[in-house]
CSV table of C-alpha atoms and ligand atoms in Angstrom, one decimal:
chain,number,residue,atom,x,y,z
F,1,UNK,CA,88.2,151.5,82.3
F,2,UNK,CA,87.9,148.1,81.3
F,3,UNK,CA,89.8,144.8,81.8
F,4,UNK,CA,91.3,144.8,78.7
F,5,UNK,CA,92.4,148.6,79.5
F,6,UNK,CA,94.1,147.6,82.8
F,7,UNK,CA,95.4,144.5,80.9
F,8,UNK,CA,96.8,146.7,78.3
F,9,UNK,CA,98.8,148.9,81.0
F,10,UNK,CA,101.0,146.0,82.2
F,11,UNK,CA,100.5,143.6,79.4
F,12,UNK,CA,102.1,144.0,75.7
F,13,UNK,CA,98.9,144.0,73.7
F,14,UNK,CA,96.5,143.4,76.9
F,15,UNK,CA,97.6,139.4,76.0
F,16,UNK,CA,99.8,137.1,76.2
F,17,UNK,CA,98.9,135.6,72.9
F,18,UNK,CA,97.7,137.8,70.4
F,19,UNK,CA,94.9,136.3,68.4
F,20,UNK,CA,93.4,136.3,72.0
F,21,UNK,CA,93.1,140.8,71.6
F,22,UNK,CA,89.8,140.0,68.9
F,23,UNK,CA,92.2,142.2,66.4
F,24,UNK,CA,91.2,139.4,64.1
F,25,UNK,CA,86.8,140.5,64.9
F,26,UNK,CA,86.9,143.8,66.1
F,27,UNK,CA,86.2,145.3,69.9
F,28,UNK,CA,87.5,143.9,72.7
F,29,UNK,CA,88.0,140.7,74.4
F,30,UNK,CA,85.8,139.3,76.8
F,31,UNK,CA,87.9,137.9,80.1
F,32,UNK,CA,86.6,135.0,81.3
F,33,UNK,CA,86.8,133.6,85.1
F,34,UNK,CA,85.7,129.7,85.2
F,35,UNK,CA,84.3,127.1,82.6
F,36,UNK,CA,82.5,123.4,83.4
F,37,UNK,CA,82.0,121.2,80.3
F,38,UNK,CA,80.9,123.0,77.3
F,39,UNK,CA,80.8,126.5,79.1
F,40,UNK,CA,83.0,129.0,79.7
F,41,UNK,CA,82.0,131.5,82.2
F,42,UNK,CA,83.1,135.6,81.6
F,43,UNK,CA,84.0,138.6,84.5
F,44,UNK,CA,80.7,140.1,83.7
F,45,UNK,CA,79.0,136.3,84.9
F,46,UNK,CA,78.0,135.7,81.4
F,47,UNK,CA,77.9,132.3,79.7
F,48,UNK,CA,79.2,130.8,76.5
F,49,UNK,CA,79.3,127.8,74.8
F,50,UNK,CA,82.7,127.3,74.1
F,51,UNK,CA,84.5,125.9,70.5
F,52,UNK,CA,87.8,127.5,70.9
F,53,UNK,CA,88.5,124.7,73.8
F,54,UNK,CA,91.7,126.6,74.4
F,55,UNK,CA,92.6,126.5,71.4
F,56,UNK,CA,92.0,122.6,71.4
F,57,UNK,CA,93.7,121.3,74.3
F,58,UNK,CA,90.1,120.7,76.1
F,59,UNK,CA,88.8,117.9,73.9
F,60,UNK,CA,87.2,116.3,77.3
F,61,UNK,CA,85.6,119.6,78.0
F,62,UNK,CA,86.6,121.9,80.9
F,63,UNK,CA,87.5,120.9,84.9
F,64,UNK,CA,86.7,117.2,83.7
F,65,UNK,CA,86.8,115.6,87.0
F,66,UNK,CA,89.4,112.8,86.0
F,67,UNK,CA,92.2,115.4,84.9
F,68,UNK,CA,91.2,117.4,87.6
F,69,UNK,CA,91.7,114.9,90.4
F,70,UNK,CA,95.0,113.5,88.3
F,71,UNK,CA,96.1,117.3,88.7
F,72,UNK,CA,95.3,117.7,92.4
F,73,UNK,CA,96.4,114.0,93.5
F,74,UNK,CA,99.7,114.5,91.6
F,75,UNK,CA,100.6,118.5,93.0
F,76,UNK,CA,100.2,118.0,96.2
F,77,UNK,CA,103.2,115.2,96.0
F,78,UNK,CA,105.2,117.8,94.6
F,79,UNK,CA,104.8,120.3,91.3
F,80,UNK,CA,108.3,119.9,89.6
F,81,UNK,CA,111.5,118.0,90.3
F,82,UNK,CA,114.0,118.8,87.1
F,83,UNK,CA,114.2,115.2,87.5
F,84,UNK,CA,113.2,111.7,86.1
F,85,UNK,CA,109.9,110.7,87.4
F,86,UNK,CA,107.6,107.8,86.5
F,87,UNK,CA,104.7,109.6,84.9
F,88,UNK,CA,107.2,110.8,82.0
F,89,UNK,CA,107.4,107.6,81.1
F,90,UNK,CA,103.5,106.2,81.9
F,91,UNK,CA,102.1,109.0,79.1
F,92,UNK,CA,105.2,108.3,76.7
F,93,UNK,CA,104.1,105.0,76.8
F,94,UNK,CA,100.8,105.5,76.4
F,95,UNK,CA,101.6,108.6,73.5
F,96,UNK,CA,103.5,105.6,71.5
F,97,UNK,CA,100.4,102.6,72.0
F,98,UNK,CA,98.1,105.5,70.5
F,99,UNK,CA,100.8,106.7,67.6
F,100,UNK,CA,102.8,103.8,67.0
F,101,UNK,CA,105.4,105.8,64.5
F,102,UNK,CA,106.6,107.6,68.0
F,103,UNK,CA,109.2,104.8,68.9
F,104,UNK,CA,110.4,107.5,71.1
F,105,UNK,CA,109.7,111.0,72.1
F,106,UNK,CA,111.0,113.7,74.3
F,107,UNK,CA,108.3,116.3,75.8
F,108,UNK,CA,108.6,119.8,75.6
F,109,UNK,CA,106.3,122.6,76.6
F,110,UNK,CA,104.5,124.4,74.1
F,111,UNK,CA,104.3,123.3,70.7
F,112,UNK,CA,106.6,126.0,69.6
F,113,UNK,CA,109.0,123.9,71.0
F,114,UNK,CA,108.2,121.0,69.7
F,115,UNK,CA,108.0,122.2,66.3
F,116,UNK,CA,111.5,124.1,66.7
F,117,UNK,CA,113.4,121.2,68.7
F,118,UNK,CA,112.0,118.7,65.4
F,119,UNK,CA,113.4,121.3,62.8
F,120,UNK,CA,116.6,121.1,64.5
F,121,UNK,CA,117.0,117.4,65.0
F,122,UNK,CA,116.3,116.7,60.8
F,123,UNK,CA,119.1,119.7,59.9
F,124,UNK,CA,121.1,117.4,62.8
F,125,UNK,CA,120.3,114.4,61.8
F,126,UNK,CA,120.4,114.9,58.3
F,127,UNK,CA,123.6,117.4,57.9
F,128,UNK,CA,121.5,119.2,55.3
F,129,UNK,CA,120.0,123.0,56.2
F,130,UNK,CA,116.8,123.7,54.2
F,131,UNK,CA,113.4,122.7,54.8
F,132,UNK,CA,109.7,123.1,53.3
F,133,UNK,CA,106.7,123.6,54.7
F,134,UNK,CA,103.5,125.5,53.4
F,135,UNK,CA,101.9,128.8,53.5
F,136,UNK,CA,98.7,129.3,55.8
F,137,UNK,CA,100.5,126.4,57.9
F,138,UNK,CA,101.2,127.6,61.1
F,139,UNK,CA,103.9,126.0,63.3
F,140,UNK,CA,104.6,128.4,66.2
F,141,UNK,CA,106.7,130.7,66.1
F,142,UNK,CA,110.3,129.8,65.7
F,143,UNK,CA,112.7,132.0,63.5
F,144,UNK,CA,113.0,129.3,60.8
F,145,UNK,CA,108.9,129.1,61.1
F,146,UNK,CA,107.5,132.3,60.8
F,147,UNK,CA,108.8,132.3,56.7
F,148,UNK,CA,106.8,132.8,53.9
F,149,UNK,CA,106.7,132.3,50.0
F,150,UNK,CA,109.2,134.8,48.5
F,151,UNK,CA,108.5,136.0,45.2
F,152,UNK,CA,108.4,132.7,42.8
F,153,UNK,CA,107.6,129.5,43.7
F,154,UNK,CA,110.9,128.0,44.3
F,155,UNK,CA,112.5,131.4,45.6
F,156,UNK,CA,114.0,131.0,49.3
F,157,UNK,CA,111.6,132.0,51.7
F,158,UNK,CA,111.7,135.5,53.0
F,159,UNK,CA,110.7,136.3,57.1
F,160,UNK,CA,106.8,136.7,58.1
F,161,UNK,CA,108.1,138.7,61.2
F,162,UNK,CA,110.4,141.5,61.5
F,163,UNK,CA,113.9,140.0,63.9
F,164,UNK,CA,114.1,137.0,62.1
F,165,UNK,CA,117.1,137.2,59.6
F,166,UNK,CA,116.8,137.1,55.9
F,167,UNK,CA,120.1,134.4,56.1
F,168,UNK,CA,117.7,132.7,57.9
F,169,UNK,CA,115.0,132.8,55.8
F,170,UNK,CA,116.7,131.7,52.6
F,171,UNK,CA,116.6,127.9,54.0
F,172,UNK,CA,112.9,128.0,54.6
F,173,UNK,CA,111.0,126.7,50.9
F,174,UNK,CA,107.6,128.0,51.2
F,175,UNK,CA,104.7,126.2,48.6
F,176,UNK,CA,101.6,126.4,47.9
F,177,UNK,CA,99.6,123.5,50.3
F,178,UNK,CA,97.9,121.0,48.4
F,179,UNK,CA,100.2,121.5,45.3
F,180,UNK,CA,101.6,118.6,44.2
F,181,UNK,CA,103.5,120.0,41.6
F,182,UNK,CA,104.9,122.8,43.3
F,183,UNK,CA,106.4,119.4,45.9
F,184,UNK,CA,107.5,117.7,43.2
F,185,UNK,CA,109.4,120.9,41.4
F,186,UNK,CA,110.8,121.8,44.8
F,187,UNK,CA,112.3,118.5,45.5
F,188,UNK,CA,113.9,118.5,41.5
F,189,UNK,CA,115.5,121.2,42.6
F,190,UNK,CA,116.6,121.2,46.1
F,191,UNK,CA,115.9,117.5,47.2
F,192,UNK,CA,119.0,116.7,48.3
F,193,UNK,CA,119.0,119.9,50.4
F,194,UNK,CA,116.8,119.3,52.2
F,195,UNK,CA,116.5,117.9,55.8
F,196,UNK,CA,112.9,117.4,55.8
F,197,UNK,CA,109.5,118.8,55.1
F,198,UNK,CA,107.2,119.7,58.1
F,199,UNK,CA,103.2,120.2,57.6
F,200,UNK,CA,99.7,120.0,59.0
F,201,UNK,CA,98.5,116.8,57.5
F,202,UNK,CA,94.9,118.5,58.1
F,203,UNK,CA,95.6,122.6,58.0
F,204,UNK,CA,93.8,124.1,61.0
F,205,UNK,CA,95.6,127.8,60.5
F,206,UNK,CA,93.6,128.6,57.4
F,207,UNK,CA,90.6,127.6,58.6
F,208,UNK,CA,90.1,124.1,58.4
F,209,UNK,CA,91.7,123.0,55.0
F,210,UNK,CA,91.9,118.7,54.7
F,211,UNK,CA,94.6,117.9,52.1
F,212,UNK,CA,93.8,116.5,48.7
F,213,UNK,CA,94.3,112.5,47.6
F,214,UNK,CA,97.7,112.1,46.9
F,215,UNK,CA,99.1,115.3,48.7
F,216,UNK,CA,100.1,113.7,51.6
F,217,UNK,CA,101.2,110.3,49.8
F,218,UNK,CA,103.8,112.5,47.5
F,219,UNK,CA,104.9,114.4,50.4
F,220,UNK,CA,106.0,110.6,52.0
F,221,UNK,CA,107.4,109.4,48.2
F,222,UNK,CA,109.2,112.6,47.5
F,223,UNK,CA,110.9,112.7,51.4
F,224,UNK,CA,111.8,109.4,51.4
F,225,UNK,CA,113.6,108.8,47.9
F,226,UNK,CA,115.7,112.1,48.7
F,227,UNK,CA,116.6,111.2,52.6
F,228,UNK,CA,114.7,113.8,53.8
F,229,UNK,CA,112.3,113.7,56.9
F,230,UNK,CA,108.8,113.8,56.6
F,231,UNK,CA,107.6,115.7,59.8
F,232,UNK,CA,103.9,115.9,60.4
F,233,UNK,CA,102.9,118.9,62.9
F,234,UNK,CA,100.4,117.3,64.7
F,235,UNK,CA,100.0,119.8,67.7
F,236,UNK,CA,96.3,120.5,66.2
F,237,UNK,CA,94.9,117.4,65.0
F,238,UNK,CA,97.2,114.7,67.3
F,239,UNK,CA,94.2,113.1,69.1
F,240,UNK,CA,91.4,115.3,67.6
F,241,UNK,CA,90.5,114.2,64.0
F,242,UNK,CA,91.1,110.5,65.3
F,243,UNK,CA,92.8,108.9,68.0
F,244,UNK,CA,96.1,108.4,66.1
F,245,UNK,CA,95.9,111.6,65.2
F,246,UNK,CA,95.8,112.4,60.8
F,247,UNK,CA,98.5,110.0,60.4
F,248,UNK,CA,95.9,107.2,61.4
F,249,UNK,CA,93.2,108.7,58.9
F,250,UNK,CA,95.4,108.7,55.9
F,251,UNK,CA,97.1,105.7,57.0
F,252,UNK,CA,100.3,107.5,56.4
F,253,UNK,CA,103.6,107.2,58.6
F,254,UNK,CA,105.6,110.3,58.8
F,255,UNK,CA,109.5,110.2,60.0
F,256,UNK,CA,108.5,112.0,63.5
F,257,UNK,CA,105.4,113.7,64.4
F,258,UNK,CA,104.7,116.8,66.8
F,259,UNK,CA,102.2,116.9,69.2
F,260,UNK,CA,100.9,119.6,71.6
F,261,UNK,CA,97.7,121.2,73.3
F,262,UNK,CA,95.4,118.0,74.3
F,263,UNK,CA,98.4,115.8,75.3
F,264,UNK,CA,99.0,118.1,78.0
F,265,UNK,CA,95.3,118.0,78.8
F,266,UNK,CA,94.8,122.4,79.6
F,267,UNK,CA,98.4,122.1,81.2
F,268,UNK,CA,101.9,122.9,79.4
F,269,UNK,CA,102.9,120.4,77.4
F,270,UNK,CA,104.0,118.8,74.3
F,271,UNK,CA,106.0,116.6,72.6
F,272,UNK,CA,108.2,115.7,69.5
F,273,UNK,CA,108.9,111.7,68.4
F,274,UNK,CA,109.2,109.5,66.0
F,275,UNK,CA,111.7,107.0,64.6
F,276,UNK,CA,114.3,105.7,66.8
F,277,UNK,CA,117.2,105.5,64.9
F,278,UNK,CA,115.9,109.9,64.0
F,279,UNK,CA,115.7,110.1,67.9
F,280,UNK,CA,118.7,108.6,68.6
F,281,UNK,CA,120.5,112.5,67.6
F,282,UNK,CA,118.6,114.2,70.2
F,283,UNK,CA,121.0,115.0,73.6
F,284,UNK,CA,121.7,113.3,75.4
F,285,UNK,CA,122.7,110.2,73.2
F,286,UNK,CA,123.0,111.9,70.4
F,287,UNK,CA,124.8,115.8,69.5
F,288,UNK,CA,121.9,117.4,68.3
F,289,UNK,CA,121.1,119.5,71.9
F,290,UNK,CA,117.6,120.1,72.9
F,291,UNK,CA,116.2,121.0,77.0
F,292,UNK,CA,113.8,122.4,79.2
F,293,UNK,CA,113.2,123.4,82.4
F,294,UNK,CA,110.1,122.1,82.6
F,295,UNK,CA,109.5,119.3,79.9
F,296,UNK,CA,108.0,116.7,81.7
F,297,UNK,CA,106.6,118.6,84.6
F,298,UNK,CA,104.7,115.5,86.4
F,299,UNK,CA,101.8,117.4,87.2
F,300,UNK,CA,101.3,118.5,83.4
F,301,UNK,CA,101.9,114.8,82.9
F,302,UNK,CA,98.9,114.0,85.0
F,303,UNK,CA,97.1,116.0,83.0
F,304,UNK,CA,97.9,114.6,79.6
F,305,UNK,CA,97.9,111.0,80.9
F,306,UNK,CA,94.8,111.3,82.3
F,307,UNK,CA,93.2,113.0,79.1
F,308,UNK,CA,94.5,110.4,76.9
F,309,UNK,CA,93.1,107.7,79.4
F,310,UNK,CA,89.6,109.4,78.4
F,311,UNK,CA,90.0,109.9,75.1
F,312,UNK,CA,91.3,106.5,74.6
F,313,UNK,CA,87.5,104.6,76.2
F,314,UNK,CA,85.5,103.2,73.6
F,315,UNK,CA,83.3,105.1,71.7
F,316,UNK,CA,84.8,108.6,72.3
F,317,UNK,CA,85.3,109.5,68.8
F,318,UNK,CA,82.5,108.0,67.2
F,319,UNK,CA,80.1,110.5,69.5
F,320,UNK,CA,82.6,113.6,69.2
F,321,UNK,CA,82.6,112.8,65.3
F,322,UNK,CA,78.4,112.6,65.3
F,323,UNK,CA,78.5,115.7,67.0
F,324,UNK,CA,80.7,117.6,65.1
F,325,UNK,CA,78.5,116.4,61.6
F,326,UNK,CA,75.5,118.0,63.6
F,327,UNK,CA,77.2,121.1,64.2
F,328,UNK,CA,78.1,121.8,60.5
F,329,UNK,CA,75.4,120.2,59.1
F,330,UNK,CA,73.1,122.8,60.9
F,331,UNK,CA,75.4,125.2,60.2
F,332,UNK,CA,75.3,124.6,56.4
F,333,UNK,CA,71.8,124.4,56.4
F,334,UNK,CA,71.4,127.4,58.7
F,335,UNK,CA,73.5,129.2,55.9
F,336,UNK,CA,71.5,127.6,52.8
F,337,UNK,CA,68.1,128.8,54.6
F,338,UNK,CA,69.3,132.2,54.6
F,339,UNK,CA,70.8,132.4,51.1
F,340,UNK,CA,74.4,132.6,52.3
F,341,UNK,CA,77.4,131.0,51.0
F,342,UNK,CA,79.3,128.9,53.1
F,343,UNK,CA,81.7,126.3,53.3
F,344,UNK,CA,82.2,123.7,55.9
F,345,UNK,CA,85.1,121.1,56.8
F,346,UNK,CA,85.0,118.8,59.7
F,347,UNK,CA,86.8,116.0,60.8
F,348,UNK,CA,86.8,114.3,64.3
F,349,UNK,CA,86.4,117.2,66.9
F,350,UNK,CA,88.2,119.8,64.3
F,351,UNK,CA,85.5,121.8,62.3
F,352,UNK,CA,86.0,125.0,59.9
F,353,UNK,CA,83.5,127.2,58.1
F,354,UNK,CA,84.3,129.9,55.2
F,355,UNK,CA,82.1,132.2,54.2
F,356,UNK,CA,82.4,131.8,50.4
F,357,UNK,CA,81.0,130.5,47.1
F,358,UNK,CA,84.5,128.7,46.3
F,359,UNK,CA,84.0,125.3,47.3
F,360,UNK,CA,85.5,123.1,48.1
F,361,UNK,CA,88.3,125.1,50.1
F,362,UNK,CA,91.8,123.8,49.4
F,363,UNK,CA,94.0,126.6,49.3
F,364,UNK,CA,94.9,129.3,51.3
F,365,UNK,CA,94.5,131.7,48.5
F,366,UNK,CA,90.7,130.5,49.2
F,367,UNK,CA,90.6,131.5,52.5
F,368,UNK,CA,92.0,134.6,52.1
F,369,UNK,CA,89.6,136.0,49.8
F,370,UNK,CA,86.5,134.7,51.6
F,371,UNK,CA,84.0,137.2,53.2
F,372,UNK,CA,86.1,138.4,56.3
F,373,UNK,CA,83.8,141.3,57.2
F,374,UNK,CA,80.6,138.4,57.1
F,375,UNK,CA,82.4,136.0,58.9
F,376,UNK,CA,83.3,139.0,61.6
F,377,UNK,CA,79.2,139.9,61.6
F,378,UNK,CA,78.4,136.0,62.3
F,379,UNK,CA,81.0,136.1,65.2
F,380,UNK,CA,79.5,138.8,66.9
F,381,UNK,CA,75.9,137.6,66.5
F,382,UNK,CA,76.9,134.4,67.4
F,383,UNK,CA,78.6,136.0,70.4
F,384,UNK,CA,75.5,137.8,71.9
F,385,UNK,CA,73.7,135.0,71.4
F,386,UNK,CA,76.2,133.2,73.9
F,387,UNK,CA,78.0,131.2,71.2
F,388,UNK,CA,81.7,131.7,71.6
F,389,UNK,CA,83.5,130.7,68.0
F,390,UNK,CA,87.3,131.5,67.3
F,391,UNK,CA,88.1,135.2,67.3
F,392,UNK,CA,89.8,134.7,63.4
F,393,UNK,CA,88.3,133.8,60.4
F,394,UNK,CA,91.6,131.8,59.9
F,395,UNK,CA,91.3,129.2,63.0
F,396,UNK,CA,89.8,126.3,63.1
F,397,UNK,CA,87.1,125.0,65.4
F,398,UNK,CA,86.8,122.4,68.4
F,399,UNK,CA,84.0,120.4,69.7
F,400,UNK,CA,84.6,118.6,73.2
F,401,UNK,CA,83.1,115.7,74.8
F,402,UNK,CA,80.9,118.2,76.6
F,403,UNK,CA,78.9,119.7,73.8
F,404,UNK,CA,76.0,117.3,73.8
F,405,UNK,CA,73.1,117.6,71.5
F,406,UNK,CA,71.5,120.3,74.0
F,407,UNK,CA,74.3,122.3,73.0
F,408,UNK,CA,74.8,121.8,69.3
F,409,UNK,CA,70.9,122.1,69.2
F,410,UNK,CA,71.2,125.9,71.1
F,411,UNK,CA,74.1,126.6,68.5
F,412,UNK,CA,72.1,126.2,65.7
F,413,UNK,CA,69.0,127.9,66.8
F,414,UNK,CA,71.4,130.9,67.3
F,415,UNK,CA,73.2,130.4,63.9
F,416,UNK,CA,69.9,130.3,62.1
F,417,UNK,CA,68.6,134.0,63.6
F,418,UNK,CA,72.4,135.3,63.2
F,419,UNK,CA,72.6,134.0,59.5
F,420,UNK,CA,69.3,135.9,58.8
F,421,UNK,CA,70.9,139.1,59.7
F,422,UNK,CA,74.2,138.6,57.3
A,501,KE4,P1,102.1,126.6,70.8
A,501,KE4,O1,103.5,127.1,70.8
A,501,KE4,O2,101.0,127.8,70.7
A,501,KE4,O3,101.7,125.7,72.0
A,501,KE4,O4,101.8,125.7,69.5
A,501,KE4,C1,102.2,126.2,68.2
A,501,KE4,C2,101.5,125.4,67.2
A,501,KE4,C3,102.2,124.5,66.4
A,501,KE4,N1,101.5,123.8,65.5
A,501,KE4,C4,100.2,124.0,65.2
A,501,KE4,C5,99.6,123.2,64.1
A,501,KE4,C6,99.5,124.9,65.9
A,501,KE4,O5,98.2,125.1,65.6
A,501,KE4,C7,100.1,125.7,66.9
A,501,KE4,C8,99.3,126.7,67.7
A,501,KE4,N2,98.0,126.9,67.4
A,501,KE4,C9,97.5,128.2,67.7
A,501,KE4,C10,96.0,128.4,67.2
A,501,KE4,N3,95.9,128.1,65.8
A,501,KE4,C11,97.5,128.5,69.2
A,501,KE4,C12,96.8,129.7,69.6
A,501,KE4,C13,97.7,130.9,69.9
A,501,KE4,O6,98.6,131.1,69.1
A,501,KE4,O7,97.4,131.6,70.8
C-alpha cells in the first residue's frame, strides 16, 4: 500500500486536484507533510526545493512568519462571521493602491470563482452572451471556460469536458493566443456580440508563453470600440511578474481584472474588480447576482493582507526577478552544455522552460509539440535530485522570496548532471 493507494480508496483520483496525481510525469505522487522557505518536506522525511509554490500562491516562501502570525493573531478572534468585518476592506484597499484599475472588487474564493462571477457580470453588464478567450489559457473550470476551438477559426466553441452543454459552448469564441488576426476577424464578425474577452496577459497554462507587441494593445482597441470588456485573468501573474501584476508591465488597463492564489497568501481566496461604473451590476447594487459563503473569510484576509504587506517592501521584485534570471540562465546553459534544446521564459517570479528547437515559444501549437517524454525524464531526475518542478510540462514555474542563491546554485548543479542524462 501506499499513500496514494489509501488516498485513492476514499478520494476521486487519490486528489483533490488533478494535475496533483503526476498523470501529467508518470508514477505516483509524493505526499508531503511540512515546508519552511524554499522547502517542502515529504511523508518519507525527504526534502525538496520547491517551484510549484502551491501553484503560486507562496511567493514569500512557505510558514513566512508574518502571514503566519497574521493567521494565528486573527483565528483565534474568531475564523468566520458571514459578516462585514474590517480586514475585507484593509486588503481591498491595499488590492486597489497596488492595481489601481480595481476601483472596486468583491473577493471570492478560488479563482474559479473569480473568473466565473467576471464572465457573468460583462454578459450582465453588457446584455450581450458571447465571449473570447484563447486556447492553452486556462481559467478554472467554469462551464463557459472549459471550451475549446471548434473546427474553424471563427466556429463557436465546442466543450473541453464532458457535462458542459454544447448550447453552452456555442457562445464561447476560442482563437489562437497571440493572433492578432484571428482578434481582429473575430471581432468583424461577432464584435457587437460580445460581452468581453477574458485572457492571461502572460499565459502560465501552456507553459510560460508572454504575449507578442501589439497582442495585448489590439485586444484593448478591438474591446473597446465594440463595448466589449476587456478582462485580464490575473489569478497567475497578479503580484508575480510585477507588483501590479502584467497590467503594470504592458502598461495596459483592462475593464476588470481577476486575481487569485498569492492574494490569499496559501489561504482561500480571490478576487474579481475593476471599473466602477462595471462593478456597480454586481448584487447587491446592481442585478447581476454573485455570493459566497466564505468570500472574505477574515482569517484568509490576514493572510493575503499580510502577503501583500511583504511583497509590497522595497526591493522585493528586483531580487525575486535576479533570481529568477539565475535560475533560467543556468538552466539554459545547463541545456546548451549538454547539447539539448530548450527554451526559457521568465518574468518576475513566473519562469517556463520547453524542451524544443522552436524558439521563441508563442503558441500553444508550440507547446504541444515540444519533447513531452524529455521534459518527463528531466522531472524525474530533477526529482531524485531533490528539485521539485511542476508535475506538467504545461505549467508554469514559481520562484519565492525563499530561494536564495544557495538554492538556485543547488538547482543548477542538479540540472547540469540531469541534462547530461537526456
Ligand atoms: P483556482 O480555481 O484553481 O483557484 O484558479 C483557477 C485559475 C484561474 N486562472 C488562472 C490563470 C489559473 O492559472 C488558475 C489555476 N491555475 C492552476 C495551475 N495552472 C491551479 C492548479 C490546479 O488546478 O490544481
Amino acid at each position: 500500500m501506499s499513500h496514494f493507494s489509501d488516498a485513492r480508496n476514499v478520494i476521486a483520483g487519490g486528489v483533490n486536484s488533478p494535475v496533483r496525481a503526476f498523470a501529467g510525469v508518470g508514477g505516483e505522487p509524493i505526499f508531503f507533510k511540512g515546508a519552511n522557505g524554499a522547502v517542502l518536506e515529504s511523508e518519507d522525511g525527504r526534502h525538496y526545493i520547491d517551484y510549484v509554490g502551491s501553484w503560486g500562491p507562496m511567493i514569500l516562501g512557505h510558514c513566512h512568519p508574518a502571514v503566519v502570525d497574521a493567521v494565528v493573531e486573527t483565528v483565534k478572534s474568531g475564523m468566520s462571521y458571514g459578516a462585514p468585518c474590517i480586514l475585507e476592506t484593509r486588503i481591498a484597499e491595499k488590492i486597489r493602491e497596488l492595481v489601481p484599475s480595481i476601483e472596486r472588487i468583491r473577493m471570492v474564493s478560488s479563482g474559479t470563482e473569480a473568473t466565473m462571477s467576471a464572465i457573468r457580470l460583462a454578459r450582465g453588464h453588457t446584455g450581450r452572451d458571447k465571449i473570447v478567450k484563447f486556447e492553452g489559457c486556462y481559467h478554472g473550470h467554469s462551464d463557459s471556460l472549459l471550451i475549446k476551438a471548434g473546427s474553424g477559426a471563427l466556429t463557436l466553441g465546442v466543450p473541453s469536458s464532458p457535462g458542459v452543454p454544447a448550447v453552452l459552448a456555442e457562445h464561447t469564441i476560442t482563437l489562437p493566443y497571440n493572433d492578432i488576426d484571428a482578434v481582429v476577424e473575430a471581432f468583424g464578425a461577432f464584435g457587437d456580440d460580445l460581452a468581453c474577452v477574458i485572457v492571461e496577459p502572460i499565459a502560465g497554462n501552456m507553459n510560460m508563453v508572454p504575449p507578442i507587441p501589439g497582442f495585448l494593445d489590439t485586444l484593448r482597441e478591438q474591446c473597446t470600440s465594440a463595448g466589449a470588456i476587456l478582462i485580464f485573468d490575473e489569478v497567475m501573474t497578479g503580484f508575480r511578474v510585477a507588483k501590479g501584476g502584467a497590467q503594470s508591465l504592458f502598461d495596459i488597463e483592462p475593464d476588470l481584472t481577476t486575481l487569485g492564489k498569492i492574494v490569499g497568501g496559501g489561504m482561500p481566496a480571490a478576487a474579481f474588480g475593476g471599473r466602477a461604473d462595471i462593478m456597480a451590476s454586481i448584487a447587491p447594487d446592481g442585478p447581476v447576482y454573485q455570493a459566497g459563503t466564505l468570500s472574505g473569510n477574515p482569517v484568509a484576509m490576514a493572510a493575503g493582507l499580510a502577503t501583500l504587506e511583504q511583497v509590497d517592501r522595497s526591493g522585493f521584485y528586483e531580487s525575486l526577478g535576479s533570481h529568477t534570471q539565475q535560475l533560467v540562465a543556468g538552466l539554459s546553459a545547463a541545456a546548451s552544455n549538454a547539447g539539448v534544446s530548450l527554451a526559457t521564459e521568465s518574468a518576475g517570479g513566473m519562469f517556463g522552460f520547453v524542451f524544443t528547437d522552436a524558439q521563441p515559444v508563442r503558441r500553444f501549437d508550440q507547446v504541444a509539440a515540444a519533447d513531452i517524454d524529455r521534459f518527463k525524464l528531466f522531472f524525474h531526475g530533477m526529482l531524485a535530485e531533490g528539485v521539485y518542478f511542476a508535475p506538467s510540462a504545461f505549467e508554469a514555474g514559481f520562484v519565492s522570496a525563499a530561494h536564495g542563491d544557495a538554492e538556485i546554485n543547488k538547482t543548477l548543479d542538479a540540472a547540469q548532471k540531469v541534462m547530461a542524462t537526456l
